[in-house]
Short mmCIF file of C-alpha atoms in Angstrom, two decimals:
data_model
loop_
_atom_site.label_atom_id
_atom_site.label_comp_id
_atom_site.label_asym_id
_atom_site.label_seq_id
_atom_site.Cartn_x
_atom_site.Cartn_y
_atom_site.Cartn_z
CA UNK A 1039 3.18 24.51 3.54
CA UNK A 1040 -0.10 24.50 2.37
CA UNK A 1041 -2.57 22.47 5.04
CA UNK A 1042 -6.08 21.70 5.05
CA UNK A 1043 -7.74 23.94 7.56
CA UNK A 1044 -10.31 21.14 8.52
CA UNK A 1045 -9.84 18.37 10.25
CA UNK A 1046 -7.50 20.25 12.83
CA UNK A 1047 -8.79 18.34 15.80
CA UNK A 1048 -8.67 15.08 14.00
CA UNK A 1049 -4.78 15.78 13.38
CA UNK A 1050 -4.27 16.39 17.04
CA UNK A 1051 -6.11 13.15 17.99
CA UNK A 1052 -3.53 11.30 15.01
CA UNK A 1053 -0.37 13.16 16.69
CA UNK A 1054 -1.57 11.50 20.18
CA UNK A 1055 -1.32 8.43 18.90
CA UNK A 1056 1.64 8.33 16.79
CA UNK A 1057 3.65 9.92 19.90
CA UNK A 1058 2.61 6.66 22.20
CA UNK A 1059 3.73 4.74 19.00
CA UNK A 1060 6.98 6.97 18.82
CA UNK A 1061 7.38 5.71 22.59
CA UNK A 1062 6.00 2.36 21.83
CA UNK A 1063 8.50 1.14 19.21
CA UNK A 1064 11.60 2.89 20.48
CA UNK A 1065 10.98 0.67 23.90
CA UNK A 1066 10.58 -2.21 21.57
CA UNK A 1067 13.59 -2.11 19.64
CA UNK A 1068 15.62 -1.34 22.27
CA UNK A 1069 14.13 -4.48 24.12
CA UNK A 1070 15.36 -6.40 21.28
CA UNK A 1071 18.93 -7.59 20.14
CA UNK A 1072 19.90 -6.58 16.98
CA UNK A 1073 22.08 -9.28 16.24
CA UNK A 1074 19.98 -12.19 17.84
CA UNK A 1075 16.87 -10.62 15.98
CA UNK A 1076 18.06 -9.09 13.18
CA UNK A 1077 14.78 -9.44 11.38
CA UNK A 1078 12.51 -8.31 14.10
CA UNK A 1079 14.70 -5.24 15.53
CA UNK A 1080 15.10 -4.29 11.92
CA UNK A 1081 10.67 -4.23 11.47
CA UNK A 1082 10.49 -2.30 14.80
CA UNK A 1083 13.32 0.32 13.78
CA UNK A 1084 11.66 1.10 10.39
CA UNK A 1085 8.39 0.76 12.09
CA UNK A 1086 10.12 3.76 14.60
CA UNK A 1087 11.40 5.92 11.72
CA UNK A 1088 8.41 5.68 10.32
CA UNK A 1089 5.95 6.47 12.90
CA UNK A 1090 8.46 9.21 13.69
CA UNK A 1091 8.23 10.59 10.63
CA UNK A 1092 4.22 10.73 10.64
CA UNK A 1093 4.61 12.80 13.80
CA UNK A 1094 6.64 15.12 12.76
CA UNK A 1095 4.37 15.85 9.70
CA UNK A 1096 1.59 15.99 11.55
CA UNK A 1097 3.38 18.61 13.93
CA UNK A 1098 4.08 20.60 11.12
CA UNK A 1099 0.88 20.78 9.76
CA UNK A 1100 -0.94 21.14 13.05
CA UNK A 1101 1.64 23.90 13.79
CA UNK A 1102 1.58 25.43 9.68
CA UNK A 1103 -2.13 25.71 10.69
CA UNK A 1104 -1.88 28.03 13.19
CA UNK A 1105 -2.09 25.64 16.70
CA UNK A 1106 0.00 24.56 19.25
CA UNK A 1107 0.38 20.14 18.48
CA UNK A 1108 -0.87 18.27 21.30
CA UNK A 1109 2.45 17.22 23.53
CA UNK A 1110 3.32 13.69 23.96
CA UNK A 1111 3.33 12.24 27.61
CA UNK A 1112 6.10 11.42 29.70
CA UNK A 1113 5.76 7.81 29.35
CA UNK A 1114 3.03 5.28 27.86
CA UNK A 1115 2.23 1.72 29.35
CA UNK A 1116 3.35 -0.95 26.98
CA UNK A 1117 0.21 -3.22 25.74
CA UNK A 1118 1.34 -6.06 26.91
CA UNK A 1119 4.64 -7.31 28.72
CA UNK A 1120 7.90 -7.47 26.78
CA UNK A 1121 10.07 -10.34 28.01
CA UNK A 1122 10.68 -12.03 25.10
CA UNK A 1123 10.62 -11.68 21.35
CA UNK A 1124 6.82 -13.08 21.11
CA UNK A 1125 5.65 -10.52 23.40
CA UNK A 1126 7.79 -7.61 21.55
CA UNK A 1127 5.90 -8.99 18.11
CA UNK A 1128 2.53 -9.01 20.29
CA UNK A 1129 3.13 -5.61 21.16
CA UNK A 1130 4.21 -4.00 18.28
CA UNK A 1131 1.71 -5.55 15.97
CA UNK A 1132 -0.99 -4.38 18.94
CA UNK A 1133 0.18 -0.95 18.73
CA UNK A 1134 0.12 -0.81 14.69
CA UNK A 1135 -2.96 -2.30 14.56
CA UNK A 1136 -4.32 0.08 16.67
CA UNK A 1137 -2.64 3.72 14.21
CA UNK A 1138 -3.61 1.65 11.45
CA UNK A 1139 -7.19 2.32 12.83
CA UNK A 1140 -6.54 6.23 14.27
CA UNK A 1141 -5.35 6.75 9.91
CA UNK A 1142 -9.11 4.90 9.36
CA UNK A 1143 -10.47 7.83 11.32
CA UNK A 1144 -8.25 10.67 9.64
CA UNK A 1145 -9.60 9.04 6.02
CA UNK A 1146 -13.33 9.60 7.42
CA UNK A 1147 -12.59 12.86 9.30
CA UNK A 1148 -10.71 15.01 6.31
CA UNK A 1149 -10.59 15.79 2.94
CA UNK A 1150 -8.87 16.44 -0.10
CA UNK A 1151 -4.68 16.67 0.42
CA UNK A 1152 -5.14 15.79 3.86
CA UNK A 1153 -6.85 13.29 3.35
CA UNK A 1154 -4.92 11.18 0.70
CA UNK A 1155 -2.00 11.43 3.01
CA UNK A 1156 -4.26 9.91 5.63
CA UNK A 1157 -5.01 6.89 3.10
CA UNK A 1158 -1.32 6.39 2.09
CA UNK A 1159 -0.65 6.39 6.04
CA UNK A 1160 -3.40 3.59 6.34
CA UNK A 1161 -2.08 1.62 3.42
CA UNK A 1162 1.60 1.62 5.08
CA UNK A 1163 0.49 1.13 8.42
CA UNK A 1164 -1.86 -1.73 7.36
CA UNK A 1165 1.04 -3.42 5.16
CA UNK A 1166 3.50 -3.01 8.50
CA UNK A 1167 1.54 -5.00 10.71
CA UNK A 1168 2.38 -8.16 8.61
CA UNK A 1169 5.95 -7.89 9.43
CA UNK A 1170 4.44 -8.24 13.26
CA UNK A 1171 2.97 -11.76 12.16
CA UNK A 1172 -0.27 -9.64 11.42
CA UNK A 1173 -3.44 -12.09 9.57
CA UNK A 1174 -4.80 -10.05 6.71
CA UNK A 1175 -8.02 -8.42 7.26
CA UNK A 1176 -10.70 -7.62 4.94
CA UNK A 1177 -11.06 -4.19 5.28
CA UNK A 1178 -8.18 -3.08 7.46
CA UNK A 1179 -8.10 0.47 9.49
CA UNK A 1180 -12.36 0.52 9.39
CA UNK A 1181 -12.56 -0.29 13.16
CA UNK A 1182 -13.62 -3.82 12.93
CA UNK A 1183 -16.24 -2.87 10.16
CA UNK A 1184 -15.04 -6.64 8.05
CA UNK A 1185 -13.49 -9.59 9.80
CA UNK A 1186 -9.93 -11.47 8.86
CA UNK A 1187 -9.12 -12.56 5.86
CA UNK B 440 -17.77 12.75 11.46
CA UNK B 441 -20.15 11.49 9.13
CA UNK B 442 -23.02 9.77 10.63
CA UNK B 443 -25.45 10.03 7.02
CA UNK B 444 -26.20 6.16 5.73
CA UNK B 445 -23.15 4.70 4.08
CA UNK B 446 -24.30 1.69 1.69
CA UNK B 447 -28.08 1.25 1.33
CA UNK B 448 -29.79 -1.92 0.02
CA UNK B 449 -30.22 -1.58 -3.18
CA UNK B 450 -34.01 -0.37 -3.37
CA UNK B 451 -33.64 1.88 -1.01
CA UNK B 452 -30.65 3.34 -3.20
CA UNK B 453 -32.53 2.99 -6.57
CA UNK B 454 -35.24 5.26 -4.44
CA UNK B 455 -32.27 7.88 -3.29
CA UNK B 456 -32.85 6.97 0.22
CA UNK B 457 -30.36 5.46 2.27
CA UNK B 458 -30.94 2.75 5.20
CA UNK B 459 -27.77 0.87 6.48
CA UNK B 460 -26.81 -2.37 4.46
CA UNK B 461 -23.58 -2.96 5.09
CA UNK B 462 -24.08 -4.15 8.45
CA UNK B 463 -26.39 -7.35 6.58
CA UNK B 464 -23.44 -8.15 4.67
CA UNK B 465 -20.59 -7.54 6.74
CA UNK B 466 -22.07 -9.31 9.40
CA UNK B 467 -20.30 -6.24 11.86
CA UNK B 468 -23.14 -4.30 12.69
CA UNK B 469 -22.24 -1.01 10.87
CA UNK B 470 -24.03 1.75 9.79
CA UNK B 471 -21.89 3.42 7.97
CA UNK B 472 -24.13 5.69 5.47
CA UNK B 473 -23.68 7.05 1.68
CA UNK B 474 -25.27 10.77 0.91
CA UNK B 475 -28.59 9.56 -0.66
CA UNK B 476 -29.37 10.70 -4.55
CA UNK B 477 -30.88 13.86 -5.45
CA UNK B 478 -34.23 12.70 -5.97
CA UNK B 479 -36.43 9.63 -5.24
CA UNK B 480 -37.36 9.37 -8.76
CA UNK B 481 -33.89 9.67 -10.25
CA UNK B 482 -32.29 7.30 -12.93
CA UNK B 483 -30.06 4.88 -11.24
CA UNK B 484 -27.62 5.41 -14.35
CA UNK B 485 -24.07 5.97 -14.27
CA UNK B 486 -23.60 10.09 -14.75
CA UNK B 487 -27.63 10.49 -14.70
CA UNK B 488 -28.54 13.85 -12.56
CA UNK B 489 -29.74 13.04 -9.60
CA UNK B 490 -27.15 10.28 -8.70
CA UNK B 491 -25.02 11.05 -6.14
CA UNK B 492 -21.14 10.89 -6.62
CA UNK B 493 -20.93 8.14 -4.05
CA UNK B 494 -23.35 6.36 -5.57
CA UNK B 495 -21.55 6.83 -9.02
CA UNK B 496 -18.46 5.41 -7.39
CA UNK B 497 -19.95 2.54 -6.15
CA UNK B 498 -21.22 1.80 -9.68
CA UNK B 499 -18.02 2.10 -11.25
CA UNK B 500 -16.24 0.16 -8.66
CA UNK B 501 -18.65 -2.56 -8.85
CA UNK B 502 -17.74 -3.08 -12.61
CA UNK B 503 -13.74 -3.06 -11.85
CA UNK B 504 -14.06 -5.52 -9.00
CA UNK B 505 -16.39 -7.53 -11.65
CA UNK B 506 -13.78 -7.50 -13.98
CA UNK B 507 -10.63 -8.43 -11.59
CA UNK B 508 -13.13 -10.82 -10.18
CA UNK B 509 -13.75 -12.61 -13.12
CA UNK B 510 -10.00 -12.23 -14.21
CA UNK B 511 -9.20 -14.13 -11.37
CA UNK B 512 -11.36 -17.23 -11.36
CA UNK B 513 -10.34 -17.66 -15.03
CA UNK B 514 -6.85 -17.45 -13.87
CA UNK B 515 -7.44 -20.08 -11.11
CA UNK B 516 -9.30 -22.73 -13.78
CA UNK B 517 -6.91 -22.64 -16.25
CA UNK B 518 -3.23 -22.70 -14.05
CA UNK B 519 -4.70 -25.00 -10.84
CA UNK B 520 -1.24 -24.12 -9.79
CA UNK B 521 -1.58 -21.06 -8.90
CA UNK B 522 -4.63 -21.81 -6.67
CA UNK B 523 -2.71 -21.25 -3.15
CA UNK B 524 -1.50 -17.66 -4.77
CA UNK B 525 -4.66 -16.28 -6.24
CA UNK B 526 -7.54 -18.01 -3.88
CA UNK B 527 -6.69 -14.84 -1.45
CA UNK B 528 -6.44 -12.37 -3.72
CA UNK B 529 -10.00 -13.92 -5.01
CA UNK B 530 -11.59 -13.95 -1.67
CA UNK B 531 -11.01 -10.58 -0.50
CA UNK B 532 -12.34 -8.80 -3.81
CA UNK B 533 -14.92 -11.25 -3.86
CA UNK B 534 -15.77 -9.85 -0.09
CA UNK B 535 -15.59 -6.19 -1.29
CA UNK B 536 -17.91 -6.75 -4.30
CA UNK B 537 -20.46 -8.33 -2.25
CA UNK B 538 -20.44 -5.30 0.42
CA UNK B 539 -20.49 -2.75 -2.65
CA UNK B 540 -23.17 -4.58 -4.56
CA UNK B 541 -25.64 -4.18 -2.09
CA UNK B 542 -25.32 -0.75 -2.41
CA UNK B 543 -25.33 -0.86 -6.10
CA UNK B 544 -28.04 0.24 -7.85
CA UNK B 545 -29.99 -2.31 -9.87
CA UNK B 546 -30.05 -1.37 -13.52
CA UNK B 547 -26.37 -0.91 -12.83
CA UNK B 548 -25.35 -4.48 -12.60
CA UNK B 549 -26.11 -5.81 -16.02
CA UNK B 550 -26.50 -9.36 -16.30
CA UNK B 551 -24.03 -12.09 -17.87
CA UNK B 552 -20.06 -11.97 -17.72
CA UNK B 553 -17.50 -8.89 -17.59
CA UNK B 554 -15.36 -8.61 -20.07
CA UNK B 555 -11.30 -9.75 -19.43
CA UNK B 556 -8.25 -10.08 -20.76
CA UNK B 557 -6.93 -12.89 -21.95
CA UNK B 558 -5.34 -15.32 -19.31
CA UNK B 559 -1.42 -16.13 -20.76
CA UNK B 560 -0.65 -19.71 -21.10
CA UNK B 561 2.17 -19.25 -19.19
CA UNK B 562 1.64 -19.67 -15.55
CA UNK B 563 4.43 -16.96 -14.55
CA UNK B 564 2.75 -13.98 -16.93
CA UNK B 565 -0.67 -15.29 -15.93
CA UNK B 566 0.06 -14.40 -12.31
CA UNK B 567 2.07 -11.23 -13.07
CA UNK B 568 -1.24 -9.89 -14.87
CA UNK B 569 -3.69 -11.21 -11.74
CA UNK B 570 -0.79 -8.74 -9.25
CA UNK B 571 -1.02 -5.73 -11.99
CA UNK B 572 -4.84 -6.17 -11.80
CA UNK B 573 -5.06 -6.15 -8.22
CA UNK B 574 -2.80 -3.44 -7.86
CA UNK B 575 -5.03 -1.27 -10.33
CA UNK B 576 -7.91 -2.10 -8.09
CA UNK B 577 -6.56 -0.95 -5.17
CA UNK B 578 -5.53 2.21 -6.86
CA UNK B 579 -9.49 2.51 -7.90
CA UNK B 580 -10.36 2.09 -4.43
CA UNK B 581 -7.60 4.72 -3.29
CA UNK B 582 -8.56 7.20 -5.75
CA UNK B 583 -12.45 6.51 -4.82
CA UNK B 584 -11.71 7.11 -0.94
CA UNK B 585 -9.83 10.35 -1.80
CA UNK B 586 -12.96 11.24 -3.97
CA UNK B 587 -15.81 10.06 -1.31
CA UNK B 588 -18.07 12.26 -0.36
CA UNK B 589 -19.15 10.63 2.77
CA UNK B 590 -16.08 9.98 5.22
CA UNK B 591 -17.13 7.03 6.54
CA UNK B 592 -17.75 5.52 3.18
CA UNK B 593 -13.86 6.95 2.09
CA UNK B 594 -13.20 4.89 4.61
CA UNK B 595 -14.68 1.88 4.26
CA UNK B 596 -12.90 2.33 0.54
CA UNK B 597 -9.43 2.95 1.74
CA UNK B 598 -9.60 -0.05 3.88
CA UNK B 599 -10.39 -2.15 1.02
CA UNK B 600 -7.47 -0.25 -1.05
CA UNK B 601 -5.44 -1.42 2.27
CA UNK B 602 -6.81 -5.35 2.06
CA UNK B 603 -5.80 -5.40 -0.72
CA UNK B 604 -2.82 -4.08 -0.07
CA UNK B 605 -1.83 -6.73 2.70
CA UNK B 606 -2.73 -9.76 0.63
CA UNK B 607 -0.64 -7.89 -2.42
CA UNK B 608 2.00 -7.95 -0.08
CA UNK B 609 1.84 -11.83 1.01
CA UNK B 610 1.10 -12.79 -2.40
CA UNK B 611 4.45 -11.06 -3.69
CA UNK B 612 6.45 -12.37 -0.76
CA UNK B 613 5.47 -16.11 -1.45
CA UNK B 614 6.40 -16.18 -5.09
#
């Protein structure tokens, strides 16, 4: 696989995150019924294919360039508790909102093939956190730069 | 990561200097910064030596949000309807345009209206052709990130590409 030599330590800090959102959204969904919330277990399982996903690409390409991925912890602390469904949503759009900002950083931190996949990962991530009850922003993933929409 | 001016009023930019503007309009306080042109005395013009290729880009985005801008207003006045669907699309390029045309150089934003389509009669194609134009955008702003020479302004650009995105989205799941 061909990978974009720069931006090695930028990938790292992106695998940190998506492996507390790995963590994050596989707590989640198993916090939620599937057949009580169909609708909000299914958001958090694509949410947790789909974070997994990112992680595994970005172990590959940490790994196809030459460096040993950043592990994931043993265990993260939840943003927020999870006792109901409103506090699952609060969490899980928290914790999206938050990689939607880490694939900001990538976009500002890489180039070229690395860093279209970066944009395409803030585009997704951006579009997921409406499915959380997410408000629109005006310029989503630039660390606060605009102000909700 | 990039820490060069990202958007610079527009004198400043017309000079090939950069000072932070974005923070004036975005009311956030950022200095994100744009590579400044070549030379102080370079043409502002579109593909002129001396411009920058960020400053290029914000040129030629400044014309497509002008256009999709305009597209949508029309679209509003003539199908009232469809007010509730294209008022948020309208606000957040109207948003983006103002950021990017404080960066724009001067002789780049020629006076009176930007050319646009035709607005169908029919309410149902009218707002199909406001979602194609807004999806275009965003794939202008997408293209512009990848193509940014300054990371912090590719950024700034993919998280309009990704605004638009999210109001795409609602706008789709309402009709």
């Amino acid at each position: 696989m061909k990978t974009d030599t720069t931006g090695i330590d930028s990938l790292q800090a992106t695998l940190a995150g998506e492996h507390a959102a790995v963590y994050v959204f596989g707590v989640l969904a198993a916090q939620t019924s599937q057949s009580a919330q169909p609708k909000l277990w299914g958001a958090l399982d694509e949410a947790y294919l789909w974070h997994r996903a990112a992680r595994d690409e970005l172990v590959a390409r940490i790994t196809a360039a030459g460096r040993a991925p950043v592990a994931a912890s043993v265990s993260y602390r939840l943003p927020n508790a999870v006792a109901n469904a409103g506090q699952v949503t609060a969490a899980a759009l928290l914790t999206e909102h938050r990689l939607t900002d880490v694939y900001g950083t990538l976009v500002a931190e890489t180039a070229g093939g690395l860093r279209r996949w970066a944009i395409r990962s803030l585009d997704e991530s951006a579009v997921r956190q409406l499915r959380f009850r997410g408000r629109p922003e005006i310029f989503p993933g630039t660390g606060g730069l605009g102000s909700q929409g | 990561m990039d820490s060069r001016p990202l958007l610079s009023r527009r004198t400043t930019l017309a000079a090939g200097l950069g000072t932070a503007g974005l923070a004036a309009a975005t009311g956030a306080g950022c200095s994100a910064r744009l590579p400044g042109s070549a030379s102080p005395a370079a043409s502002t013009k579109p593909g002129s030596e001396g411009v920058s290729p960020d400053v290029q880009i914000v040129v030629g985005l400044v014309g497509a949000m002008r256009r999709s801008v305009t597209l949508l207003e029309d679209t509003r006045a003539q199908h009232p309807k469809l007010a509730a669907q294209v008022t948020p699309l309208l606000a957040v390029q109207r948003r983006h345009l103002a950021v990017l045309r404080q960066a724009a150089p001067a002789d780049s934003l020629s006076a009176g209206r930007s050319s646009t389509p035709t607005v169908p009669a029919r309410a149902a194609r009218a707002m199909d052709q406001v979602l194609r134009t807004t999806e275009a955008l965003r794939t202008t702003c997408y293209s512009s990130a990848a193509a940014a020479e300054s990371g912090t302004f590719a950024r700034l650009l993919a998280g309009m590409g990704a605004g638009l995105s999210q109001r795409l989205a609602l706008a789709k799941a309402s009709r």
